[in-house]
Short mmCIF file of C-alpha atoms in Angstrom, two decimals:
data_model
loop_
_atom_site.label_atom_id
_atom_site.label_comp_id
_atom_site.label_asym_id
_atom_site.label_seq_id
_atom_site.Cartn_x
_atom_site.Cartn_y
_atom_site.Cartn_z
CA MET A 1 3.48 -42.38 -42.03
CA ASP A 2 1.17 -42.47 -39.00
CA VAL A 3 3.32 -44.34 -36.47
CA GLU A 4 0.75 -43.92 -33.70
CA HIS A 5 -1.73 -46.13 -35.54
CA GLY A 6 0.78 -48.07 -37.65
CA GLN A 7 -0.68 -46.85 -40.94
CA LEU A 8 0.62 -45.56 -44.23
CA LEU A 9 -0.74 -42.22 -45.46
CA PRO A 10 -0.10 -42.08 -49.21
CA ASP A 11 0.31 -39.00 -51.39
CA GLN A 12 1.26 -36.67 -48.56
CA ALA A 13 3.44 -33.57 -48.55
CA VAL A 14 5.15 -31.96 -45.57
CA ALA A 15 6.30 -28.34 -45.37
CA THR A 16 8.75 -27.13 -42.73
CA LEU A 17 9.83 -23.67 -41.67
CA GLY A 18 12.81 -23.38 -39.35
CA ASP A 19 12.66 -26.26 -36.89
CA ARG A 20 8.87 -26.76 -37.16
CA ILE A 21 6.44 -28.56 -39.43
CA VAL A 22 4.04 -25.95 -40.83
CA ALA A 23 1.86 -28.06 -43.11
CA VAL A 24 0.95 -31.68 -43.70
CA GLY A 25 -1.57 -32.94 -46.20
CA ASN A 26 -2.40 -33.74 -49.78
CA ASP A 27 0.41 -32.88 -52.20
CA ALA A 28 -1.64 -30.40 -54.20
CA ASP A 29 -3.11 -28.68 -51.14
CA VAL A 30 0.28 -28.14 -49.52
CA ALA A 31 1.79 -26.96 -52.82
CA ARG A 32 -0.94 -24.33 -53.17
CA ARG A 33 -0.20 -22.89 -49.73
CA TRP A 34 3.58 -23.20 -49.54
CA ARG A 35 6.52 -22.77 -51.86
CA GLY A 36 9.78 -24.18 -50.57
CA ARG A 37 13.32 -22.97 -51.10
CA GLN A 38 14.36 -26.62 -51.04
CA THR A 39 12.32 -29.67 -51.95
CA LEU A 40 12.89 -33.37 -51.35
CA ASP A 41 11.44 -36.05 -53.59
CA GLY A 42 9.64 -38.52 -51.36
CA ARG A 43 8.05 -40.58 -54.12
CA ASN A 44 8.12 -44.31 -53.26
CA ARG A 45 9.72 -43.42 -49.94
CA TYR A 46 8.46 -43.44 -46.35
CA LEU A 47 8.61 -40.54 -43.89
CA ILE A 48 8.75 -41.27 -40.15
CA PRO A 49 9.37 -39.10 -37.08
CA GLY A 50 12.98 -38.92 -35.92
CA LEU A 51 14.23 -41.87 -33.87
CA TRP A 52 14.95 -41.54 -30.14
CA ASP A 53 17.59 -43.58 -28.30
CA MET A 54 16.45 -43.46 -24.70
CA HIS A 55 19.55 -44.90 -23.05
CA VAL A 56 23.06 -43.83 -24.06
CA HIS A 57 26.28 -43.10 -22.18
CA PHE A 58 29.31 -40.88 -22.62
CA GLY A 59 32.40 -41.48 -20.54
CA GLY A 60 35.74 -43.12 -19.97
CA GLY A 61 37.44 -40.15 -18.36
CA GLU A 62 38.42 -36.64 -19.42
CA ALA A 63 41.10 -37.99 -21.77
CA LEU A 64 38.28 -39.39 -23.93
CA ILE A 65 36.18 -36.25 -24.27
CA GLU A 66 36.99 -35.84 -27.95
CA GLU A 67 36.38 -39.52 -28.70
CA ASN A 68 32.96 -39.20 -27.06
CA ARG A 69 32.18 -35.99 -28.94
CA ALA A 70 32.94 -37.80 -32.21
CA LEU A 71 30.08 -40.22 -31.45
CA LEU A 72 27.42 -37.52 -31.77
CA PRO A 73 27.28 -37.45 -35.61
CA LEU A 74 26.94 -41.24 -35.65
CA TYR A 75 23.49 -40.94 -34.10
CA VAL A 76 22.28 -38.45 -36.69
CA ALA A 77 23.73 -40.53 -39.54
CA HIS A 78 21.52 -43.40 -38.39
CA GLY A 79 18.34 -41.36 -38.09
CA VAL A 80 18.55 -40.81 -34.33
CA THR A 81 17.54 -37.20 -33.77
CA THR A 82 17.24 -37.30 -29.94
CA VAL A 83 19.16 -39.22 -27.28
CA ARG A 84 18.61 -39.54 -23.56
CA ASP A 85 21.97 -39.53 -21.77
CA ALA A 86 21.65 -41.89 -18.80
CA SER A 87 24.84 -40.56 -17.20
CA GLY A 88 28.47 -41.55 -17.33
CA ASP A 89 31.61 -40.03 -15.87
CA LEU A 90 31.51 -36.88 -18.04
CA PRO A 91 28.15 -35.48 -16.90
CA LEU A 92 29.05 -31.79 -16.91
CA GLN A 93 30.71 -32.07 -20.31
CA VAL A 94 27.54 -33.67 -21.67
CA LEU A 95 25.45 -30.83 -20.26
CA ASP A 96 27.75 -28.42 -22.10
CA TRP A 97 27.15 -30.37 -25.31
CA ARG A 98 23.40 -30.22 -24.66
CA ARG A 99 23.64 -26.42 -24.62
CA GLU A 100 25.94 -26.22 -27.66
CA ILE A 101 23.65 -28.46 -29.72
CA ALA A 102 20.62 -26.38 -28.73
CA GLU A 103 22.54 -23.26 -29.77
CA ASP A 104 23.48 -24.91 -33.09
CA SER A 105 27.19 -24.59 -32.42
CA LEU A 106 27.72 -28.37 -32.20
CA PHE A 107 26.38 -30.97 -34.63
CA GLY A 108 24.52 -33.80 -32.97
CA PRO A 109 21.16 -35.14 -31.89
CA THR A 110 19.10 -33.23 -29.36
CA LEU A 111 20.54 -34.22 -25.99
CA LEU A 112 18.40 -34.82 -22.91
CA SER A 113 20.51 -35.61 -19.87
CA SER A 114 20.31 -36.66 -16.24
CA GLY A 115 23.60 -34.96 -15.44
CA PRO A 116 25.45 -36.79 -12.62
CA LYS A 117 23.58 -39.77 -11.23
CA ILE A 118 22.66 -40.15 -7.55
CA GLU A 119 24.58 -42.93 -5.83
CA GLY A 120 25.78 -44.03 -2.39
CA LEU A 121 29.15 -43.40 -0.80
CA ASN A 122 32.27 -44.67 -2.60
CA PRO A 123 30.26 -46.09 -5.53
CA VAL A 124 31.46 -48.26 -8.37
CA TRP A 125 30.40 -45.66 -10.93
CA LYS A 126 32.28 -42.40 -11.37
CA GLY A 127 30.72 -39.05 -12.16
CA THR A 128 28.09 -39.40 -9.44
CA ILE A 129 26.74 -37.40 -6.54
CA GLU A 130 27.51 -39.47 -3.45
CA THR A 131 24.83 -39.63 -0.79
CA GLY A 132 24.80 -41.29 2.62
CA SER A 133 21.89 -39.53 4.28
CA GLU A 134 18.56 -37.90 3.51
CA ALA A 135 20.24 -34.51 3.83
CA ASP A 136 22.76 -35.59 1.17
CA VAL A 137 19.93 -36.62 -1.13
CA ASP A 138 18.18 -33.29 -0.59
CA ARG A 139 21.36 -31.46 -1.54
CA ALA A 140 21.79 -33.70 -4.59
CA ILE A 141 18.29 -32.87 -5.82
CA GLU A 142 18.97 -29.16 -5.38
CA GLN A 143 22.25 -29.50 -7.27
CA LEU A 144 20.54 -31.32 -10.14
CA LYS A 145 17.78 -28.72 -10.29
CA ALA A 146 20.44 -26.02 -10.49
CA LEU A 147 21.99 -27.87 -13.43
CA ASN A 148 18.56 -27.91 -15.09
CA VAL A 149 18.76 -31.64 -15.77
CA ASP A 150 16.05 -33.28 -17.85
CA PHE A 151 15.52 -36.14 -15.40
CA VAL A 152 17.21 -37.86 -12.45
CA LYS A 153 19.16 -41.13 -12.73
CA ILE A 154 19.53 -43.22 -9.55
CA THR A 155 21.76 -46.30 -9.34
CA ASP A 156 22.41 -48.82 -6.65
CA SER A 157 26.04 -49.90 -6.39
CA THR A 158 26.34 -48.52 -2.83
CA LEU A 159 23.17 -46.47 -2.32
CA LYS A 160 21.20 -47.64 0.71
CA PRO A 161 17.81 -49.06 -0.31
CA GLU A 162 15.93 -46.67 1.96
CA LEU A 163 17.78 -43.73 0.39
CA PHE A 164 17.00 -45.07 -3.08
CA LEU A 165 13.28 -44.82 -2.28
CA TYR A 166 13.77 -41.45 -0.61
CA ALA A 167 15.61 -40.10 -3.67
CA ILE A 168 12.76 -41.17 -5.96
CA ARG A 169 10.18 -39.46 -3.76
CA GLN A 170 12.19 -36.26 -3.39
CA ALA A 171 12.95 -36.02 -7.09
CA ARG A 172 9.29 -36.51 -7.92
CA ALA A 173 8.35 -33.87 -5.36
CA ALA A 174 10.75 -31.52 -7.13
CA GLY A 175 8.95 -32.16 -10.43
CA LEU A 176 11.67 -34.37 -11.92
CA ARG A 177 11.20 -37.70 -13.64
CA THR A 178 13.27 -40.54 -12.25
CA SER A 179 15.05 -43.41 -13.92
CA GLY A 180 17.24 -46.11 -12.53
CA HIS A 181 18.30 -49.57 -11.53
CA ILE A 182 16.46 -51.39 -8.75
CA PRO A 183 18.41 -52.56 -5.68
CA MET A 184 18.01 -56.28 -5.08
CA GLN A 185 16.93 -55.46 -1.51
CA LEU A 186 13.77 -53.87 -2.90
CA THR A 187 10.82 -55.19 -4.88
CA LEU A 188 9.39 -53.72 -8.03
CA ASP A 189 6.25 -52.82 -6.06
CA GLN A 190 8.26 -50.70 -3.63
CA VAL A 191 10.00 -48.62 -6.27
CA VAL A 192 6.83 -48.23 -8.35
CA ASP A 193 4.91 -47.06 -5.30
CA ALA A 194 7.73 -44.60 -4.53
CA GLY A 195 7.23 -43.10 -7.98
CA LEU A 196 10.00 -44.39 -10.28
CA SER A 197 9.30 -43.17 -13.82
CA SER A 198 11.29 -45.70 -15.86
CA ILE A 199 13.10 -48.97 -15.30
CA GLU A 200 16.41 -49.25 -17.11
CA HIS A 201 17.37 -52.75 -18.34
CA LEU A 202 14.91 -55.57 -18.75
CA GLY A 203 16.38 -57.75 -16.01
CA TYR A 204 14.87 -55.59 -13.28
CA ALA A 205 11.39 -56.00 -14.74
CA TYR A 206 12.01 -59.72 -15.17
CA ASN A 207 12.70 -60.10 -11.44
CA ALA A 208 9.14 -59.00 -10.63
CA GLY A 209 7.88 -62.24 -12.18
CA ALA A 210 9.17 -64.32 -9.28
CA LYS A 211 6.39 -65.50 -6.98
CA ASP A 212 8.55 -64.96 -3.89
CA GLU A 213 10.28 -61.74 -5.00
CA ALA A 214 9.59 -60.07 -1.63
CA ALA A 215 11.08 -62.98 0.35
CA ILE A 216 14.15 -63.05 -1.91
CA ALA A 217 14.65 -59.29 -1.49
CA ALA A 218 14.29 -59.63 2.31
CA ASP A 219 16.74 -62.53 2.50
CA PHE A 220 19.29 -60.67 0.40
CA ALA A 221 18.86 -57.49 2.46
CA ALA A 222 19.45 -59.48 5.66
CA GLY A 223 22.59 -61.10 4.25
CA ARG A 224 21.09 -64.60 4.38
CA ILE A 225 21.76 -65.21 0.67
CA THR A 226 24.31 -64.00 -1.85
CA ARG A 227 23.48 -62.06 -5.00
CA GLN A 228 24.10 -65.20 -7.06
CA GLU A 229 21.72 -67.20 -4.86
CA ALA A 230 19.12 -64.47 -5.09
CA ARG A 231 19.31 -64.51 -8.89
CA ALA A 232 18.96 -68.30 -8.94
CA ARG A 233 15.81 -68.08 -6.81
CA LEU A 234 14.39 -65.32 -9.01
CA ASP A 235 14.92 -67.54 -12.05
CA THR A 236 13.35 -70.67 -10.56
CA GLY A 237 10.47 -68.67 -9.09
CA PHE A 238 9.46 -66.91 -12.31
CA ASP A 239 5.75 -67.29 -13.00
CA ARG A 240 3.91 -65.83 -15.98
CA ASP A 241 0.77 -64.85 -14.07
CA THR A 242 2.84 -63.14 -11.36
CA ALA A 243 4.78 -61.27 -14.03
CA MET A 244 1.65 -60.16 -15.84
CA ALA A 245 0.13 -58.81 -12.62
CA ALA A 246 3.32 -56.85 -11.93
CA TYR A 247 3.46 -55.52 -15.49
CA ARG A 248 -0.17 -54.46 -15.44
CA LYS A 249 0.68 -52.39 -12.37
CA LEU A 250 3.56 -50.79 -14.28
CA ALA A 251 1.15 -49.86 -17.03
CA GLN A 252 -1.40 -48.52 -14.55
CA LYS A 253 1.22 -46.38 -12.82
CA GLY A 254 2.70 -45.15 -16.09
CA VAL A 255 6.14 -46.67 -15.47
CA PHE A 256 8.02 -47.21 -18.76
CA VAL A 257 10.69 -49.88 -19.39
CA THR A 258 13.88 -49.49 -21.43
CA PRO A 259 15.01 -53.08 -22.14
CA THR A 260 18.52 -52.34 -23.59
CA LEU A 261 18.49 -55.85 -25.04
CA ASN A 262 21.19 -55.49 -27.65
CA GLY A 263 23.97 -54.90 -25.14
CA SER A 264 22.88 -57.92 -23.13
CA ARG A 265 22.76 -60.06 -26.26
CA VAL A 266 26.26 -59.04 -27.34
CA ILE A 267 27.78 -59.96 -23.96
CA ALA A 268 25.78 -63.18 -23.66
CA TYR A 269 27.11 -64.50 -26.95
CA LEU A 270 30.72 -63.31 -26.98
CA ASP A 271 31.71 -66.96 -27.13
CA ARG A 272 30.15 -67.14 -30.61
CA ASP A 273 31.17 -63.70 -31.92
CA ASP A 274 34.09 -61.75 -30.51
CA HIS A 275 33.23 -58.78 -32.81
CA GLN A 276 36.86 -58.20 -33.70
CA GLY A 277 35.88 -58.08 -37.37
CA ASP A 278 33.12 -55.50 -36.92
CA ASP A 279 33.43 -52.74 -39.51
CA TYR A 280 31.88 -50.32 -37.02
CA LEU A 281 34.98 -50.46 -34.81
CA ALA A 282 36.49 -48.00 -37.29
CA TYR A 283 34.13 -45.36 -35.83
CA ILE A 284 35.04 -46.01 -32.18
CA GLY A 285 38.17 -44.35 -30.79
CA PRO A 286 40.99 -46.43 -29.29
CA GLY A 287 40.34 -45.18 -25.77
CA LEU A 288 36.67 -46.10 -25.98
CA ARG A 289 37.52 -49.48 -27.45
CA LYS A 290 39.79 -50.08 -24.48
CA THR A 291 36.86 -49.54 -22.09
CA TYR A 292 35.23 -52.57 -23.73
CA GLU A 293 37.93 -54.86 -22.36
CA TRP A 294 36.67 -55.43 -18.83
CA ARG A 295 33.40 -57.02 -20.01
CA VAL A 296 35.22 -58.97 -22.71
CA GLN A 297 37.76 -60.33 -20.23
CA ARG A 298 35.07 -61.23 -17.72
CA ALA A 299 33.14 -63.12 -20.39
CA ALA A 300 36.30 -64.87 -21.61
CA GLY A 301 36.95 -66.26 -18.13
CA ALA A 302 33.64 -68.11 -18.00
CA THR A 303 33.47 -71.91 -17.91
CA PRO A 304 31.37 -73.81 -20.47
CA ALA A 305 28.64 -74.18 -17.84
CA GLN A 306 28.71 -70.45 -17.09
CA ILE A 307 28.52 -69.66 -20.80
CA GLU A 308 25.44 -71.84 -21.12
CA GLN A 309 23.92 -70.11 -18.09
CA ARG A 310 24.66 -66.75 -19.72
CA HIS A 311 22.79 -67.79 -22.88
CA ALA A 312 19.86 -69.15 -20.90
CA ARG A 313 19.67 -66.03 -18.75
CA TYR A 314 19.51 -63.77 -21.79
CA GLN A 315 16.79 -65.89 -23.38
CA ARG A 316 14.70 -66.00 -20.19
CA VAL A 317 14.88 -62.26 -19.65
CA ALA A 318 14.30 -61.36 -23.32
CA ALA A 319 11.18 -63.54 -23.37
CA VAL A 320 9.28 -61.06 -21.16
CA ILE A 321 9.25 -58.39 -23.90
CA PRO A 322 5.92 -59.58 -25.36
CA LEU A 323 4.49 -59.88 -21.82
CA LEU A 324 5.22 -56.21 -21.19
CA GLN A 325 3.55 -55.31 -24.47
CA GLN A 326 0.49 -57.43 -23.68
CA ALA A 327 0.21 -55.83 -20.24
CA GLY A 328 0.14 -52.36 -21.78
CA VAL A 329 3.57 -51.23 -20.57
CA THR A 330 5.23 -48.59 -22.75
CA ILE A 331 8.51 -50.00 -24.01
CA MET A 332 11.21 -47.46 -24.86
CA ALA A 333 13.94 -48.21 -27.36
CA GLY A 334 17.35 -47.58 -25.83
CA THR A 335 20.72 -49.13 -26.52
CA ASP A 336 23.05 -48.61 -23.54
CA ALA A 337 25.58 -47.66 -26.22
CA GLY A 338 28.74 -45.79 -25.37
CA PHE A 339 31.76 -46.51 -23.24
CA LEU A 340 32.14 -49.77 -21.25
CA ASN A 341 29.37 -51.62 -23.08
CA SER A 342 31.33 -53.74 -25.50
CA PHE A 343 30.45 -53.60 -29.21
CA ASN A 344 27.14 -51.86 -28.50
CA TYR A 345 27.53 -49.15 -31.08
CA PRO A 346 26.07 -45.61 -31.08
CA GLY A 347 23.57 -45.02 -33.87
CA VAL A 348 23.38 -48.40 -35.53
CA GLY A 349 22.72 -50.07 -32.17
CA LEU A 350 19.19 -48.66 -32.08
CA HIS A 351 18.34 -50.51 -35.29
CA ASP A 352 19.74 -53.70 -33.75
CA GLU A 353 17.50 -53.11 -30.72
CA LEU A 354 14.39 -52.71 -32.88
CA ALA A 355 15.21 -55.88 -34.81
CA LEU A 356 15.39 -57.78 -31.50
CA PHE A 357 12.00 -56.41 -30.45
CA VAL A 358 10.44 -57.83 -33.60
CA GLU A 359 12.35 -61.10 -33.32
CA LEU A 360 10.87 -61.49 -29.82
CA GLY A 361 7.29 -60.94 -30.88
CA LEU A 362 6.54 -57.24 -31.26
CA THR A 363 5.13 -56.06 -34.55
CA PRO A 364 7.22 -53.67 -36.65
CA ALA A 365 4.68 -50.96 -35.81
CA GLN A 366 5.11 -51.55 -32.08
CA ALA A 367 8.89 -51.51 -32.40
CA LEU A 368 8.76 -48.31 -34.44
CA SER A 369 6.54 -46.67 -31.82
CA ALA A 370 9.09 -47.62 -29.13
CA ALA A 371 11.69 -45.58 -31.01
CA THR A 372 9.57 -42.62 -32.11
CA ARG A 373 6.72 -42.07 -29.62
CA ALA A 374 7.73 -43.69 -26.33
CA GLY A 375 10.56 -41.26 -25.62
CA PRO A 376 8.48 -38.13 -26.20
CA ALA A 377 5.67 -39.68 -24.16
CA TRP A 378 8.01 -40.30 -21.21
CA PHE A 379 9.19 -36.69 -21.27
CA GLY A 380 5.63 -35.39 -21.71
CA GLN A 381 6.51 -34.02 -25.14
CA LEU A 382 4.10 -35.78 -27.49
CA ASP A 383 2.74 -32.34 -28.30
CA GLN A 384 6.13 -31.59 -29.88
CA TYR A 385 7.45 -34.94 -31.16
CA GLY A 386 6.41 -38.44 -32.15
CA SER A 387 4.21 -37.76 -35.16
CA ILE A 388 4.25 -35.83 -38.42
CA ASP A 389 1.79 -33.06 -37.67
CA GLU A 390 1.59 -29.31 -38.14
CA GLY A 391 3.32 -27.45 -35.32
CA LYS A 392 5.56 -30.33 -34.30
CA ALA A 393 9.35 -30.50 -34.44
CA ALA A 394 10.87 -30.97 -37.88
CA ASP A 395 12.85 -34.06 -36.81
CA LEU A 396 12.10 -36.51 -39.59
CA VAL A 397 13.65 -39.50 -41.36
CA LEU A 398 12.95 -40.38 -45.00
CA LEU A 399 13.35 -44.10 -45.66
CA GLU A 400 13.77 -46.02 -48.89
CA ARG A 401 11.62 -48.92 -47.69
CA ASN A 402 8.53 -49.51 -45.56
CA PRO A 403 9.39 -50.21 -41.89
CA LEU A 404 5.85 -51.47 -41.20
CA GLU A 405 6.61 -54.41 -43.50
CA ASP A 406 10.21 -54.94 -42.39
CA ILE A 407 11.73 -53.22 -39.36
CA GLN A 408 15.14 -53.48 -41.03
CA ALA A 409 13.92 -50.70 -43.33
CA THR A 410 14.77 -48.16 -40.60
CA ARG A 411 18.39 -48.64 -41.70
CA ALA A 412 17.61 -47.61 -45.31
CA ILE A 413 17.94 -43.87 -44.71
CA HIS A 414 17.66 -41.44 -47.59
CA THR A 415 17.52 -38.13 -45.68
CA VAL A 416 17.33 -36.88 -42.10
CA LEU A 417 15.74 -33.60 -41.08
CA LEU A 418 17.39 -32.54 -37.83
CA ARG A 419 15.65 -29.58 -36.23
CA GLY A 420 14.55 -28.59 -39.72
CA ALA A 421 18.01 -28.78 -41.32
CA VAL A 422 18.20 -31.18 -44.26
CA GLN A 423 20.90 -33.84 -43.97
CA ASP A 424 20.81 -35.69 -47.27
CA ARG A 425 22.60 -38.96 -47.93
CA ALA A 426 25.77 -37.17 -48.97
CA ALA A 427 25.79 -35.09 -45.76
CA LEU A 428 25.17 -38.16 -43.63
CA ASP A 429 28.00 -40.00 -45.37
CA ARG A 430 30.29 -37.01 -44.77
CA ALA A 431 29.42 -37.12 -41.07
CA LEU A 432 30.34 -40.80 -40.96
CA ALA A 433 33.53 -40.16 -42.90
CA ASP A 434 34.53 -37.36 -40.54
CA THR A 435 34.29 -39.59 -37.48
CA HIS A 436 36.05 -42.39 -39.38
CA ALA A 437 38.94 -40.04 -40.21
CA LYS A 438 39.24 -38.84 -36.62
CA VAL A 439 39.35 -42.40 -35.32
CA ALA A 440 41.97 -43.36 -37.93
CA ALA A 441 44.15 -40.46 -36.75
CA TRP A 442 43.72 -41.44 -33.09
CA ASN A 443 44.56 -45.04 -33.96
CA ALA A 444 47.74 -43.95 -35.70
CA GLU A 445 48.72 -41.78 -32.76
CA ALA A 446 48.05 -44.61 -30.30
CA ALA A 447 50.19 -46.97 -32.37
CA ARG A 448 53.24 -44.67 -32.24
#
């Protein structure tokens, strides 16, 4: 399948050697040139590049290292061959896993990680590098370079706005891509001009649609309005033309957006579905399930009016997805799955995200591109990933149904090729069963 152009290419054969594709073309032509030790029958099936989840987390403290490690096979079992770790409170452990996976001593998707995120002093988030001055930021960038991180994640719980912009500029100067949240004291224009590479979570892009975004940011920075008042003004001030102008600038500057819609949807509608009957909870360890509680409890304390506001907020923000697409912004599929983010499940969550993209107006081809080509494009690796071509990585997913007709077909996985290694349906089911058994044992131990 040609995901770049959203086209089927019938009667094709693919040959792989090691972790690379060595031939693609007509069945007979490839058969004449190559003889495989192992063959897969792709008749009436559909081959796509491996899926990328561009926003995942590992964390919950050192006591949950093994529960987090058990999540890795879940990604592969759902066709996700690469994940971008957007930092949690186990950043050095994740970097170790990145190395072990690359060395083939740990089973899991290829890991690309930010390592510890850059934050302010005494931040909300753990596992960060705390910075209170430009000198601190400079040291943080040097530390991240020494860790050989794949990109830099910057968040805003206590980071001063001026240091947020400084960190973006310094990371870019060091040759590192930057990703992050946007402080409410700053406008989208300011962070884009500073050089931010990707915006995480759709709400930050939504805010740029307010006609008076700059005035709202200035009032919040000066302490004249609360965060809640600022959000109310951003909502009432949203204007489609203003949003489109902002999004066209994102496209022009090459800034990508990772919406992470599924997590927002789950929290917005906890009043309708508490997810206690989800079969997938059997794959999530008891410690990780416990990290879900703070969002669940916060949602449970909402009044009927607040619940209605939560629904409306999700719908307003989600509605900008087609605007981003129309403006030419590259949308990256990412889930926000992992610890803390309640019932947003590793692996299967990416398929939920793609279904939401289509529900909101993207075509199946556009959604599929967001999960196969956008990630490699952001990392500058389209020469290695994102299409089924000679010389590219042998990360492939064989589907039973056509995802260009129905995006739900990405769930109908027959076989995954992970760095050239064949994971057939039986192997994928064993990976799921292994995590299921570990979680069952942890549950039993926790119940004692």
